[in-house]
Short mmCIF file of C-alpha atoms in Angstrom, two decimals:
data_model
loop_
_atom_site.label_atom_id
_atom_site.label_comp_id
_atom_site.label_asym_id
_atom_site.label_seq_id
_atom_site.Cartn_x
_atom_site.Cartn_y
_atom_site.Cartn_z
CA MET A 1 150.70 -131.59 -132.21
CA ASN A 2 148.27 -132.26 -134.58
CA ARG A 3 146.81 -135.25 -132.36
CA ILE A 4 146.48 -133.07 -129.28
CA SER A 5 144.49 -130.17 -131.31
CA ARG A 6 142.09 -133.06 -132.50
CA LEU A 7 141.61 -134.23 -129.42
CA THR A 8 141.32 -130.99 -128.04
CA ALA A 9 138.80 -129.93 -130.49
CA LEU A 10 136.93 -133.17 -129.86
CA ILE A 11 136.55 -132.51 -126.17
CA GLY A 12 135.46 -129.11 -126.85
CA MET A 13 132.49 -130.62 -129.08
CA VAL A 14 131.57 -133.14 -126.68
CA ALA A 15 131.33 -130.44 -124.19
CA CYS A 16 129.26 -128.24 -125.96
CA ALA A 17 126.69 -130.23 -126.56
CA LEU A 18 126.42 -131.63 -123.08
CA CYS A 19 125.92 -127.88 -122.56
CA ALA A 20 123.15 -127.64 -124.84
CA PHE A 21 121.38 -130.73 -123.31
CA ALA A 22 122.33 -129.29 -119.61
CA ALA A 23 121.29 -125.67 -119.98
CA PRO A 24 118.81 -124.47 -121.88
CA ALA A 25 119.17 -121.33 -124.32
CA SER A 26 117.20 -119.61 -121.97
CA ALA A 27 119.58 -119.53 -119.02
CA ILE A 28 122.64 -118.15 -120.60
CA PRO A 29 124.74 -116.54 -117.68
CA PRO A 30 124.74 -112.59 -117.20
CA GLU A 31 128.23 -111.00 -118.08
CA ALA A 32 129.55 -108.88 -115.54
CA THR A 33 132.73 -106.80 -116.13
CA THR A 34 134.42 -104.79 -113.24
CA GLY A 35 135.24 -101.48 -113.69
CA SER A 36 137.45 -98.16 -112.60
CA ALA A 37 136.88 -96.85 -109.01
CA THR A 38 136.59 -92.87 -109.14
CA GLU A 39 136.25 -90.15 -107.12
CA ILE A 40 138.76 -91.95 -104.90
CA LYS A 41 138.88 -89.70 -101.06
CA ASP A 42 139.92 -91.01 -97.84
CA THR A 43 137.07 -92.64 -96.76
CA LYS A 44 134.92 -92.71 -99.78
CA ALA A 45 135.10 -94.07 -103.87
CA THR A 46 133.13 -94.89 -106.18
CA LEU A 47 133.01 -98.12 -107.85
CA SER A 48 132.02 -99.14 -111.47
CA GLY A 49 130.96 -102.17 -113.77
CA THR A 50 128.79 -103.04 -116.92
CA ILE A 51 126.23 -106.02 -116.47
CA ASN A 52 124.61 -107.80 -119.44
CA PRO A 53 121.61 -109.45 -118.18
CA GLN A 54 121.48 -111.72 -121.07
CA GLY A 55 117.62 -111.32 -121.45
CA LYS A 56 116.95 -112.20 -117.83
CA PRO A 57 115.99 -110.39 -114.45
CA THR A 58 119.22 -109.67 -113.44
CA ASN A 59 120.83 -107.99 -110.27
CA TYR A 60 124.49 -107.16 -109.22
CA ARG A 61 126.27 -106.08 -106.39
CA PHE A 62 129.93 -104.90 -105.65
CA GLU A 63 132.37 -106.79 -103.31
CA TYR A 64 135.23 -105.05 -101.60
CA GLY A 65 137.65 -105.22 -98.67
CA PRO A 66 141.18 -105.43 -98.01
CA THR A 67 142.02 -109.09 -99.70
CA THR A 68 140.05 -111.02 -102.02
CA SER A 69 138.12 -112.72 -99.67
CA TYR A 70 136.43 -109.18 -99.81
CA GLY A 71 134.34 -109.11 -96.59
CA PHE A 72 131.85 -106.15 -97.51
CA ASN A 73 128.99 -105.70 -100.29
CA ALA A 74 127.52 -102.84 -101.95
CA PRO A 75 124.75 -102.03 -101.92
CA VAL A 76 123.66 -103.86 -98.90
CA GLN A 77 121.00 -105.09 -101.11
CA PRO A 78 121.82 -106.02 -104.41
CA GLY A 79 120.96 -103.58 -106.98
CA ASN A 80 118.67 -103.81 -110.42
CA ALA A 81 120.42 -104.19 -113.61
CA GLY A 82 117.28 -104.88 -115.61
CA GLU A 83 116.66 -107.76 -118.07
CA GLY A 84 118.24 -106.57 -121.14
CA THR A 85 120.39 -108.10 -123.90
CA THR A 86 122.82 -105.20 -123.61
CA SER A 87 125.31 -104.00 -121.43
CA VAL A 88 124.45 -101.47 -118.70
CA SER A 89 126.65 -99.56 -116.83
CA VAL A 90 126.40 -99.38 -113.07
CA SER A 91 128.25 -97.79 -110.29
CA LYS A 92 127.74 -97.94 -106.30
CA PRO A 93 129.69 -94.92 -103.75
CA LEU A 94 131.37 -96.61 -101.02
CA THR A 95 131.78 -95.00 -97.78
CA GLY A 96 133.28 -95.78 -94.25
CA LEU A 97 136.64 -96.96 -95.90
CA THR A 98 139.85 -96.46 -94.13
CA PRO A 99 141.90 -93.94 -95.15
CA ALA A 100 145.51 -94.78 -96.89
CA THR A 101 144.44 -98.87 -97.31
CA THR A 102 144.32 -100.70 -100.59
CA TYR A 103 140.76 -102.24 -101.21
CA HIS A 104 140.19 -105.51 -103.94
CA TYR A 105 136.97 -105.24 -105.67
CA ARG A 106 134.71 -106.81 -108.35
CA ILE A 107 131.25 -106.66 -109.54
CA ILE A 108 129.17 -109.71 -109.17
CA ALA A 109 125.99 -110.40 -111.49
CA LEU A 110 123.43 -112.40 -110.00
CA GLY A 111 120.60 -113.76 -112.48
CA GLU A 112 118.82 -116.84 -113.52
CA GLY A 113 121.91 -117.87 -115.35
CA GLY A 114 124.23 -117.85 -112.65
CA THR A 115 125.93 -115.81 -110.27
CA VAL A 116 129.16 -114.51 -112.42
CA PRO A 117 132.13 -112.24 -110.71
CA GLY A 118 134.12 -109.95 -112.43
CA LEU A 119 137.56 -109.43 -112.45
CA ASP A 120 139.26 -108.65 -109.10
CA LYS A 121 140.80 -104.86 -109.42
CA THR A 122 142.44 -103.02 -106.53
CA PHE A 123 142.00 -98.79 -105.39
CA THR A 124 143.89 -97.28 -102.70
CA THR A 125 141.93 -94.55 -100.32
CA ALA A 126 143.78 -91.41 -99.94
CA ALA A 127 145.93 -90.43 -96.94
CA THR A 128 143.49 -88.10 -94.37
CA ASP A 129 145.16 -84.97 -94.84
CA PRO A 130 146.33 -83.66 -91.07
CA ALA A 131 146.13 -80.02 -92.25
CA ALA A 132 142.54 -80.25 -93.23
CA ALA A 133 141.44 -82.41 -90.47
CA LEU A 134 143.37 -80.33 -87.88
CA GLY A 135 141.41 -77.11 -89.50
CA GLY A 136 138.37 -78.83 -89.19
CA MET A 137 138.30 -80.47 -85.63
CA ALA A 138 135.37 -79.55 -83.26
CA THR A 139 136.13 -77.57 -80.42
CA THR A 140 136.08 -80.08 -77.26
CA GLU A 141 136.60 -77.71 -74.27
CA PRO A 142 136.43 -73.69 -75.33
CA PHE A 143 138.36 -72.56 -71.99
CA ASP A 144 136.17 -69.33 -72.09
CA GLY A 145 135.37 -68.91 -68.56
CA SER A 146 131.77 -69.34 -69.91
CA SER A 147 129.26 -71.27 -67.28
CA THR A 148 129.30 -74.55 -69.87
CA SER A 149 133.02 -74.25 -70.33
CA LEU A 150 133.92 -73.87 -66.32
CA ALA A 151 130.70 -76.79 -65.54
CA ASN A 152 133.23 -79.06 -68.13
CA PHE A 153 136.31 -77.93 -66.42
CA SER A 154 135.01 -78.69 -63.60
CA ALA A 155 133.40 -82.20 -64.53
CA ARG A 156 135.50 -83.82 -67.25
CA TRP A 157 139.15 -82.54 -66.15
CA ALA A 158 141.57 -83.54 -63.27
CA SER A 159 145.03 -82.69 -62.72
CA LEU A 160 147.90 -83.93 -63.93
CA GLY A 161 149.71 -86.02 -61.56
CA TRP A 162 153.28 -84.32 -61.84
CA ALA A 163 151.65 -80.61 -61.64
CA THR A 164 150.84 -78.44 -58.22
CA ALA A 165 147.85 -77.32 -59.65
CA LYS A 166 144.96 -77.73 -62.17
CA GLY A 167 145.05 -74.58 -63.92
CA GLU A 168 142.00 -72.14 -64.54
CA ASP A 169 139.71 -71.76 -67.02
CA THR A 170 139.08 -67.96 -67.14
CA ALA A 171 137.23 -65.38 -69.57
CA THR A 172 140.32 -64.97 -71.48
CA GLY A 173 141.56 -68.59 -71.64
CA TRP A 174 142.89 -71.63 -69.71
CA ARG A 175 146.10 -70.23 -67.61
CA ALA A 176 148.08 -71.69 -64.77
CA SER A 177 147.39 -71.42 -61.53
CA ALA A 178 150.53 -69.97 -60.01
CA GLU A 179 153.41 -68.25 -60.95
CA TYR A 180 156.48 -69.59 -62.69
CA PRO A 181 158.18 -71.90 -61.87
CA SER A 182 155.03 -73.72 -60.56
CA VAL A 183 153.63 -76.00 -63.09
CA SER A 184 149.94 -76.61 -63.74
CA GLY A 185 148.19 -78.98 -65.92
CA ALA A 186 145.29 -80.50 -66.90
CA TYR A 187 144.31 -83.76 -68.53
CA LEU A 188 140.95 -84.54 -70.08
CA ASN A 189 139.32 -88.13 -68.58
CA GLN A 190 138.65 -89.14 -72.03
CA THR A 191 140.45 -92.19 -73.63
CA LEU A 192 141.14 -91.62 -77.12
CA THR A 193 142.27 -94.76 -79.14
CA ASP A 194 143.69 -94.50 -82.55
CA ALA A 195 141.43 -96.86 -84.71
CA GLY A 196 142.85 -96.13 -87.90
CA GLN A 197 142.33 -92.55 -88.73
CA GLY A 198 145.45 -90.94 -86.19
CA LEU A 199 144.93 -88.83 -83.39
CA GLY A 200 145.20 -85.08 -83.11
CA VAL A 201 145.29 -82.15 -80.20
CA SER A 202 145.42 -78.72 -80.50
CA THR A 203 145.16 -75.25 -78.78
CA THR A 204 145.00 -71.35 -79.98
CA MET A 205 147.83 -69.82 -78.14
CA ALA A 206 145.53 -66.57 -76.89
CA ALA A 207 148.53 -65.11 -74.62
CA THR A 208 152.03 -66.25 -74.94
CA PRO A 209 154.26 -67.93 -72.04
CA ALA A 210 156.21 -64.81 -71.91
CA GLY A 211 159.75 -64.97 -70.18
CA GLU A 212 162.59 -66.84 -70.53
CA GLY A 213 161.87 -70.85 -69.31
CA ARG A 214 158.08 -70.88 -69.57
CA TYR A 215 156.19 -73.08 -71.78
CA ILE A 216 153.23 -74.74 -72.46
CA SER A 217 152.85 -78.03 -73.74
CA LEU A 218 150.16 -80.30 -75.58
CA TRP A 219 150.16 -84.01 -74.03
CA LEU A 220 148.65 -87.21 -76.25
CA ASP A 221 148.20 -90.47 -75.64
CA MET A 222 149.01 -90.47 -71.67
CA SER A 223 147.80 -93.70 -70.00
CA ASN A 224 147.68 -92.39 -66.45
CA PRO A 225 148.15 -88.70 -66.41
CA SER A 226 147.01 -88.94 -62.46
CA ALA A 227 150.30 -90.74 -61.88
CA ALA A 228 153.58 -88.58 -60.48
CA SER A 229 155.58 -89.40 -63.54
CA ARG A 230 155.14 -87.66 -67.34
CA ALA A 231 154.43 -90.50 -69.44
CA GLY A 232 153.01 -89.85 -73.30
CA TYR A 233 153.65 -87.69 -75.96
CA GLU A 234 154.26 -83.64 -75.21
CA LEU A 235 154.77 -81.17 -77.21
CA ARG A 236 156.32 -78.39 -75.41
CA LEU A 237 156.55 -74.68 -76.48
CA ALA A 238 159.14 -72.86 -74.41
CA ALA A 239 159.81 -69.01 -74.24
CA GLU A 240 163.89 -68.60 -74.70
CA ALA A 241 165.19 -65.02 -74.34
CA GLY A 242 165.11 -62.73 -77.45
CA GLY A 243 161.16 -63.36 -77.83
CA ASN A 244 161.75 -66.88 -79.71
CA TYR A 245 160.03 -70.07 -78.55
CA LYS A 246 161.79 -73.46 -78.84
CA ALA A 247 159.23 -76.44 -80.12
CA SER A 248 159.92 -80.06 -78.80
CA LEU A 249 158.31 -83.18 -79.45
CA VAL A 250 159.03 -86.10 -76.30
CA LEU A 251 158.04 -89.02 -75.55
CA TRP A 252 157.89 -89.91 -71.76
CA ALA A 253 157.87 -92.99 -70.26
CA GLY A 254 157.82 -93.31 -65.82
CA GLY A 255 159.21 -89.89 -66.01
CA SER A 256 162.22 -90.13 -68.33
CA CYS A 257 162.21 -88.59 -71.55
CA ASN A 258 163.23 -90.96 -73.95
CA HIS A 259 163.18 -89.22 -77.10
CA ALA A 260 163.50 -85.71 -78.07
CA ARG A 261 163.34 -83.50 -81.63
CA TYR A 262 163.57 -79.85 -81.01
CA SER A 263 163.59 -76.55 -83.40
CA GLU A 264 163.55 -73.12 -83.22
CA LEU A 265 160.14 -71.21 -83.47
CA GLY A 266 159.71 -67.85 -83.33
CA CYS A 267 156.02 -67.04 -84.13
CA ALA A 268 153.72 -65.87 -81.31
CA GLY A 269 150.17 -66.40 -81.09
CA SER A 270 150.34 -69.68 -83.51
CA ARG A 271 147.88 -72.31 -83.08
CA MET B 1 154.59 -87.90 -84.46
CA ARG B 2 154.09 -84.34 -86.16
CA ALA B 3 153.84 -80.90 -84.63
CA TRP B 4 151.76 -78.38 -86.46
CA THR B 5 151.71 -74.42 -86.17
CA ASN B 6 148.84 -72.02 -88.08
CA THR B 7 149.66 -68.65 -87.62
CA GLY B 8 146.63 -67.93 -89.98
CA SER B 9 147.39 -69.08 -93.26
CA GLY B 10 146.52 -73.06 -92.38
CA PHE B 11 148.48 -75.57 -90.70
CA LYS B 12 152.31 -75.97 -91.24
CA THR B 13 154.62 -79.02 -90.18
CA LEU B 14 156.78 -77.91 -87.53
CA LEU B 15 158.62 -81.18 -86.62
CA SER B 16 158.48 -84.30 -87.36
CA VAL B 17 159.44 -87.43 -85.84
CA SER B 18 158.77 -91.18 -86.25
CA ASN B 19 157.74 -93.04 -82.98
CA SER B 20 155.02 -95.74 -82.55
CA ALA B 21 155.40 -96.31 -79.06
CA LEU B 22 151.82 -95.31 -78.18
CA SER B 23 148.23 -95.18 -79.82
CA SER B 24 146.00 -94.57 -77.01
CA GLY B 25 145.38 -92.47 -74.04
CA LYS B 26 144.38 -89.25 -72.64
CA THR B 27 145.27 -85.34 -73.90
CA GLY B 28 146.09 -82.59 -71.86
CA ILE B 29 147.66 -79.14 -71.51
CA GLU B 30 150.21 -78.19 -69.13
CA ALA B 31 152.22 -74.59 -68.29
CA ALA B 32 154.74 -73.25 -66.24
CA GLY B 33 154.04 -69.74 -65.84
CA ASN B 34 151.03 -68.01 -65.75
CA ILE B 35 150.92 -65.76 -68.28
CA ALA B 36 150.14 -67.62 -71.10
CA ARG B 37 146.52 -68.28 -71.73
CA LEU B 38 145.20 -71.21 -74.13
CA THR B 39 141.85 -71.70 -75.88
CA LYS B 40 139.67 -73.71 -78.21
CA PHE B 41 140.92 -76.88 -77.02
CA LYS B 42 140.60 -79.76 -79.39
CA ALA B 43 141.43 -83.51 -79.39
CA GLY B 44 140.15 -86.58 -81.21
CA ALA B 45 140.23 -88.38 -84.28
CA LEU B 46 141.70 -87.15 -87.47
CA LEU B 47 139.03 -86.78 -89.80
CA THR B 48 138.35 -85.04 -93.06
CA PRO B 49 135.63 -82.45 -92.34
CA VAL B 50 132.00 -82.67 -93.96
CA ALA B 51 129.33 -80.95 -95.40
CA ASN B 52 126.61 -81.80 -93.10
CA ASN B 53 124.98 -84.53 -90.74
CA SER B 54 124.09 -87.05 -93.60
CA GLU B 55 127.83 -86.72 -94.84
CA SER B 56 128.98 -87.15 -91.34
CA LEU B 57 127.13 -90.38 -90.87
CA ALA B 58 127.85 -92.03 -93.87
CA ALA B 59 131.35 -91.35 -93.57
CA LEU B 60 131.10 -93.51 -90.43
CA THR B 61 133.92 -96.20 -90.31
CA LEU B 62 132.20 -99.74 -91.66
CA ARG B 63 133.88 -102.23 -89.34
CA ASP B 64 132.12 -105.35 -90.02
CA ALA B 65 129.17 -106.05 -92.79
CA PHE B 66 128.27 -109.59 -90.97
CA LEU B 67 128.80 -111.37 -94.46
CA THR B 68 130.83 -114.16 -93.22
CA PRO B 69 128.93 -117.02 -91.18
CA GLN B 70 130.15 -117.47 -88.03
CA SER B 71 129.19 -118.82 -84.86
CA PRO B 72 129.70 -117.34 -82.15
CA LEU B 73 130.89 -114.03 -83.57
CA SER B 74 134.52 -112.96 -83.36
CA GLY B 75 135.61 -111.54 -86.18
CA GLY B 76 139.36 -112.60 -85.19
CA GLY B 77 138.89 -111.28 -81.74
CA ALA B 78 137.16 -108.25 -82.76
CA TRP B 79 134.26 -108.54 -80.96
CA GLY B 80 133.18 -109.37 -77.32
CA ALA B 81 130.16 -110.58 -75.20
CA LEU B 82 128.25 -108.29 -73.61
CA ALA B 83 128.44 -109.28 -70.02
CA TRP B 84 124.20 -109.62 -69.84
CA ASP B 85 124.74 -112.13 -72.89
CA ASN B 86 122.60 -114.86 -70.92
CA SER B 87 123.01 -117.53 -73.92
CA PRO B 88 122.85 -120.86 -72.02
CA ASP B 89 125.17 -122.84 -74.71
CA GLY B 90 128.07 -120.78 -75.34
CA HIS B 91 126.61 -118.59 -78.14
CA ASN B 92 127.87 -115.21 -76.56
CA THR B 93 127.87 -112.65 -79.06
CA GLY B 94 125.39 -114.09 -81.32
CA GLN B 95 126.19 -115.59 -84.74
CA VAL B 96 126.63 -114.26 -88.22
CA TYR B 97 124.32 -116.26 -90.40
CA THR B 98 124.44 -116.04 -94.37
CA THR B 99 121.86 -113.31 -94.22
CA GLY B 100 123.85 -111.55 -91.50
CA TRP B 101 124.41 -111.09 -87.60
CA GLY B 102 121.37 -112.27 -85.24
CA PRO B 103 120.91 -114.02 -81.91
CA ALA B 104 121.75 -117.70 -81.82
CA ASN B 105 119.09 -118.37 -78.87
CA PRO B 106 115.49 -117.87 -78.98
CA ALA B 107 113.71 -115.08 -76.91
CA PRO B 108 113.93 -114.12 -74.21
CA THR B 109 117.55 -115.22 -74.18
CA VAL B 110 119.79 -112.29 -74.57
CA ASN B 111 122.72 -112.15 -77.30
CA GLY B 112 124.86 -109.01 -77.77
CA ALA B 113 128.53 -108.21 -78.63
CA TYR B 114 130.75 -105.29 -78.54
CA TRP B 115 133.24 -104.08 -80.75
CA GLN B 116 136.12 -104.10 -78.64
CA LYS B 117 139.16 -103.21 -80.70
CA ALA B 118 138.85 -99.51 -79.68
CA ALA B 119 136.64 -97.42 -77.50
CA PHE B 120 135.41 -94.14 -78.98
CA ALA B 121 134.69 -90.41 -77.61
CA ASP B 122 132.64 -87.60 -78.25
CA THR B 123 135.26 -84.89 -78.24
CA GLY B 124 132.96 -82.50 -79.94
CA ALA B 125 131.93 -83.92 -83.12
CA GLY B 126 130.11 -86.90 -81.71
CA THR B 127 129.83 -90.67 -81.73
CA ALA B 128 127.93 -93.15 -83.58
CA VAL B 129 126.78 -96.60 -84.39
CA SER B 130 124.51 -98.09 -86.94
CA ALA B 131 123.26 -101.07 -88.62
CA ILE B 132 120.56 -102.33 -90.95
CA PRO B 133 117.90 -104.80 -89.81
CA MET B 134 117.78 -106.73 -93.03
CA VAL B 135 115.07 -109.09 -91.06
CA PRO B 136 112.94 -107.54 -88.70
CA PRO B 137 112.87 -108.93 -85.12
CA GLY B 138 109.18 -109.91 -85.27
CA ALA B 139 106.49 -108.91 -83.10
CA THR B 140 107.73 -108.30 -79.17
CA ARG B 141 111.02 -108.72 -80.31
CA SER B 142 113.87 -106.28 -80.53
CA PHE B 143 117.41 -105.27 -81.17
CA SER B 144 119.34 -102.66 -79.79
CA LEU B 145 122.41 -100.35 -80.77
CA TRP B 146 124.73 -99.36 -77.81
CA LEU B 147 127.19 -96.70 -77.28
CA ASP B 148 129.38 -95.49 -74.56
CA MET B 149 129.80 -98.46 -72.65
CA PRO B 150 132.86 -98.40 -70.33
CA SER B 151 133.30 -101.80 -69.16
CA PRO B 152 130.86 -103.83 -71.26
CA GLY B 153 132.63 -107.46 -71.09
CA SER B 154 131.77 -107.41 -67.18
CA LEU B 155 129.16 -104.19 -66.47
CA LYS B 156 125.97 -103.24 -68.10
CA SER B 157 126.21 -99.28 -68.42
CA GLY B 158 126.14 -97.04 -71.15
CA TYR B 159 123.35 -95.85 -73.45
CA GLU B 160 121.01 -98.43 -75.49
CA ALA B 161 118.85 -97.62 -78.10
CA ARG B 162 116.28 -100.27 -78.34
CA PHE B 163 113.82 -101.11 -81.30
CA VAL B 164 110.86 -102.83 -80.35
CA ASP B 165 108.98 -104.43 -83.56
CA ASN B 166 105.28 -104.13 -83.46
CA GLY B 167 104.99 -107.14 -86.08
CA SER B 168 104.72 -105.59 -88.96
CA GLY B 169 108.58 -105.13 -89.39
CA GLN B 170 108.48 -101.44 -90.28
CA PHE B 171 106.88 -99.63 -86.94
CA TYR B 172 109.33 -99.71 -84.01
CA GLU B 173 108.54 -98.39 -80.74
CA THR B 174 111.82 -97.07 -79.63
CA THR B 175 113.38 -96.36 -75.92
CA ILE B 176 116.82 -94.66 -75.26
CA SER B 177 118.15 -95.68 -71.89
CA LYS B 178 120.67 -94.88 -69.96
CA TRP B 179 122.50 -98.04 -67.96
CA GLN B 180 124.51 -97.44 -65.02
CA ALA B 181 125.64 -100.74 -63.32
CA GLY B 182 122.78 -102.57 -64.56
CA VAL B 183 120.49 -99.98 -63.19
CA LYS B 184 118.15 -98.42 -66.26
CA THR B 185 116.66 -94.82 -66.49
CA ALA B 186 114.28 -94.47 -69.45
CA VAL B 187 115.64 -91.14 -71.05
CA GLY B 188 112.87 -90.95 -73.85
CA ALA B 189 110.64 -92.92 -76.35
CA ALA B 190 109.33 -92.55 -79.64
CA SER B 191 107.19 -94.84 -82.45
CA ILE B 192 109.00 -94.80 -85.54
CA LEU B 193 108.36 -95.85 -89.13
CA ALA B 194 111.13 -97.46 -90.89
CA ALA B 195 110.67 -99.02 -94.44
CA PRO B 196 112.32 -102.49 -94.71
CA THR B 197 116.54 -102.07 -94.96
CA THR B 198 116.77 -98.80 -93.82
CA ARG B 199 119.69 -98.06 -92.09
CA PHE B 200 119.45 -97.20 -87.99
CA ALA B 201 122.00 -94.74 -86.53
CA PHE B 202 122.18 -93.89 -82.94
CA VAL B 203 124.49 -90.56 -82.18
CA ASP B 204 125.72 -89.26 -78.94
CA LYS B 205 127.20 -85.31 -79.72
CA GLY B 206 127.45 -83.06 -76.62
CA SER B 207 124.31 -83.89 -74.37
CA SER B 208 122.18 -84.99 -76.77
CA LEU B 209 121.45 -88.00 -77.95
CA THR B 210 119.70 -88.71 -81.72
CA ILE B 211 118.38 -91.83 -83.32
CA TRP B 212 118.72 -91.38 -87.20
CA LEU B 213 117.39 -93.54 -89.89
CA ALA B 214 118.54 -93.55 -93.73
CA GLN B 215 117.88 -95.44 -96.93
CA GLU B 216 120.64 -94.64 -98.83
CA ALA B 217 122.90 -91.33 -98.49
CA SER B 218 120.20 -89.24 -96.66
CA TYR B 219 120.23 -89.23 -93.16
CA PHE B 220 116.94 -87.49 -90.79
CA GLN B 221 116.33 -87.48 -87.48
CA VAL B 222 113.48 -89.34 -85.58
CA ALA B 223 114.17 -89.32 -82.13
CA SER B 224 116.25 -86.83 -79.78
CA VAL B 225 116.82 -86.83 -75.93
CA THR B 226 119.23 -85.06 -73.30
CA ASP B 227 121.62 -86.87 -71.39
CA SER B 228 125.25 -86.53 -70.44
CA ALA B 229 126.29 -89.32 -67.97
CA PHE B 230 128.16 -91.19 -70.54
CA ASN B 231 130.78 -89.14 -73.48
CA SER B 232 133.21 -92.55 -74.39
CA GLY B 233 133.06 -96.24 -74.45
CA TYR B 234 132.00 -98.70 -76.52
CA ALA B 235 130.04 -99.25 -79.25
CA GLY B 236 127.46 -102.91 -79.64
CA ILE B 237 124.65 -104.54 -80.39
CA GLU B 238 121.83 -106.58 -78.99
CA ALA B 239 118.93 -108.50 -79.82
CA SER B 240 116.02 -110.50 -77.95
CA GLY B 241 114.65 -113.41 -80.33
CA ASN B 242 116.68 -115.27 -83.15
CA VAL B 243 114.80 -113.67 -85.95
CA VAL B 244 116.58 -110.78 -86.59
CA ARG B 245 119.53 -110.06 -89.01
CA LEU B 246 121.76 -107.03 -88.90
CA ARG B 247 124.24 -106.01 -91.51
CA ASP B 248 127.08 -103.51 -91.99
CA PHE B 249 128.20 -102.76 -88.50
CA ARG B 250 129.49 -98.90 -88.30
CA ALA B 251 130.56 -97.36 -85.45
CA GLY B 252 133.34 -94.47 -84.45
CA PRO B 253 133.61 -90.97 -83.96
CA LEU B 254 131.69 -89.02 -86.24
CA ALA B 255 133.56 -86.53 -89.10
CA PRO B 256 133.34 -82.73 -88.12
CA PHE B 257 131.36 -80.09 -89.86
#
């Protein structure tokens, strides 16, 4: 053990001696310490850290990404940590993050004495609150019979392939074109893709589908809604005897109902 | 999959079921019986509402920082070549240098790419694309931001915001154009001043096409035109001249406010 210790000490001394020749005292590398991630939301967070420039002009940046390969920088142009001899605190807000995702991050010091990374740390973005997102969604189509609404309904909406009519945009809202049991339906001619945040669709039921067997439905993820067979996710609210409503979530494929879940709902005028 | 209801005190879960069979498609409404009335139809990505335009643009999802050198640009299949990319040596989509994305070929060859993992639709809050020119294109050279391209791998259609450098690296002659099957219609032009490393953003919201600039988190509008030929499609980048370098490509639906 003693021999090993002496040998280690000797190597250490030699290494230090070489260092003294190779790197002048003025080129002491900066110090970088990765700090915490704070103010973590679904698409943003703030990273912090400390940099000791060791007396030489030093810049910094944060690297972050889904793995320790990182892939993203903040700021895009490195920030200035000065040229002092004590540690300075720096922070940078990140935006455009993906919800419910774990990110690796570290601070990097870029000084005359070298590029020095801090330790890797992680944080996880919050999941988007769907209730808040649904509540804040912009109106796609007002369905109020206004000239704008009528023009949009004419240009951007088409009849569902299994419906007998597209329905009508009136001053009191969209409605089916004919009496029960005729089915009316329309789809918005825009493909929506879930690119990480999830998709939603909502409408305000200004008048309920009164009468047993009557229903209204919202559709999502229809690949070919002009076809004669239903395909996609349907949320159906069907009137029952006694003024209650039955809600069902259904996956349709090729006109067949593959999966269903039902619940009783007794609220009129709901969205 | 979750169904929600809101009777005036916020959205509450009504039904919940696990199913991941579908993740893309069209939205719609259906009814049996002509008593029910539906108003305020809303559809789109589930994004947390924000306070203003700047926050909405700042929240735009970062798709590719263009940090990792790659020739040609692929991003693991996330990027596809624009149909009008006329690289003579297979560098369609351009390439990522250590300093950012740029064309591989000198002008007048055009290199360009689109983010093909998802198309984006303006369902009320708008869609946008943005990037930062870390190195300006050089005199008479340009870079472009594209939105609402229906089929960019086969057809030159959609909206283009083209920024032509006057040689200063800060003044850009800007043109917003509508392309329909290779036929170009200029819908607006502006001269803009942008300090180095300014972020450029191109937005389609309703019938308005706007250009925004930002140094940090605060955006300001520098151009606005009206057109409604397109309201969904792919986003992308294009450049002529292999000097320009773009970083930090962001694209997607905008958060509502």
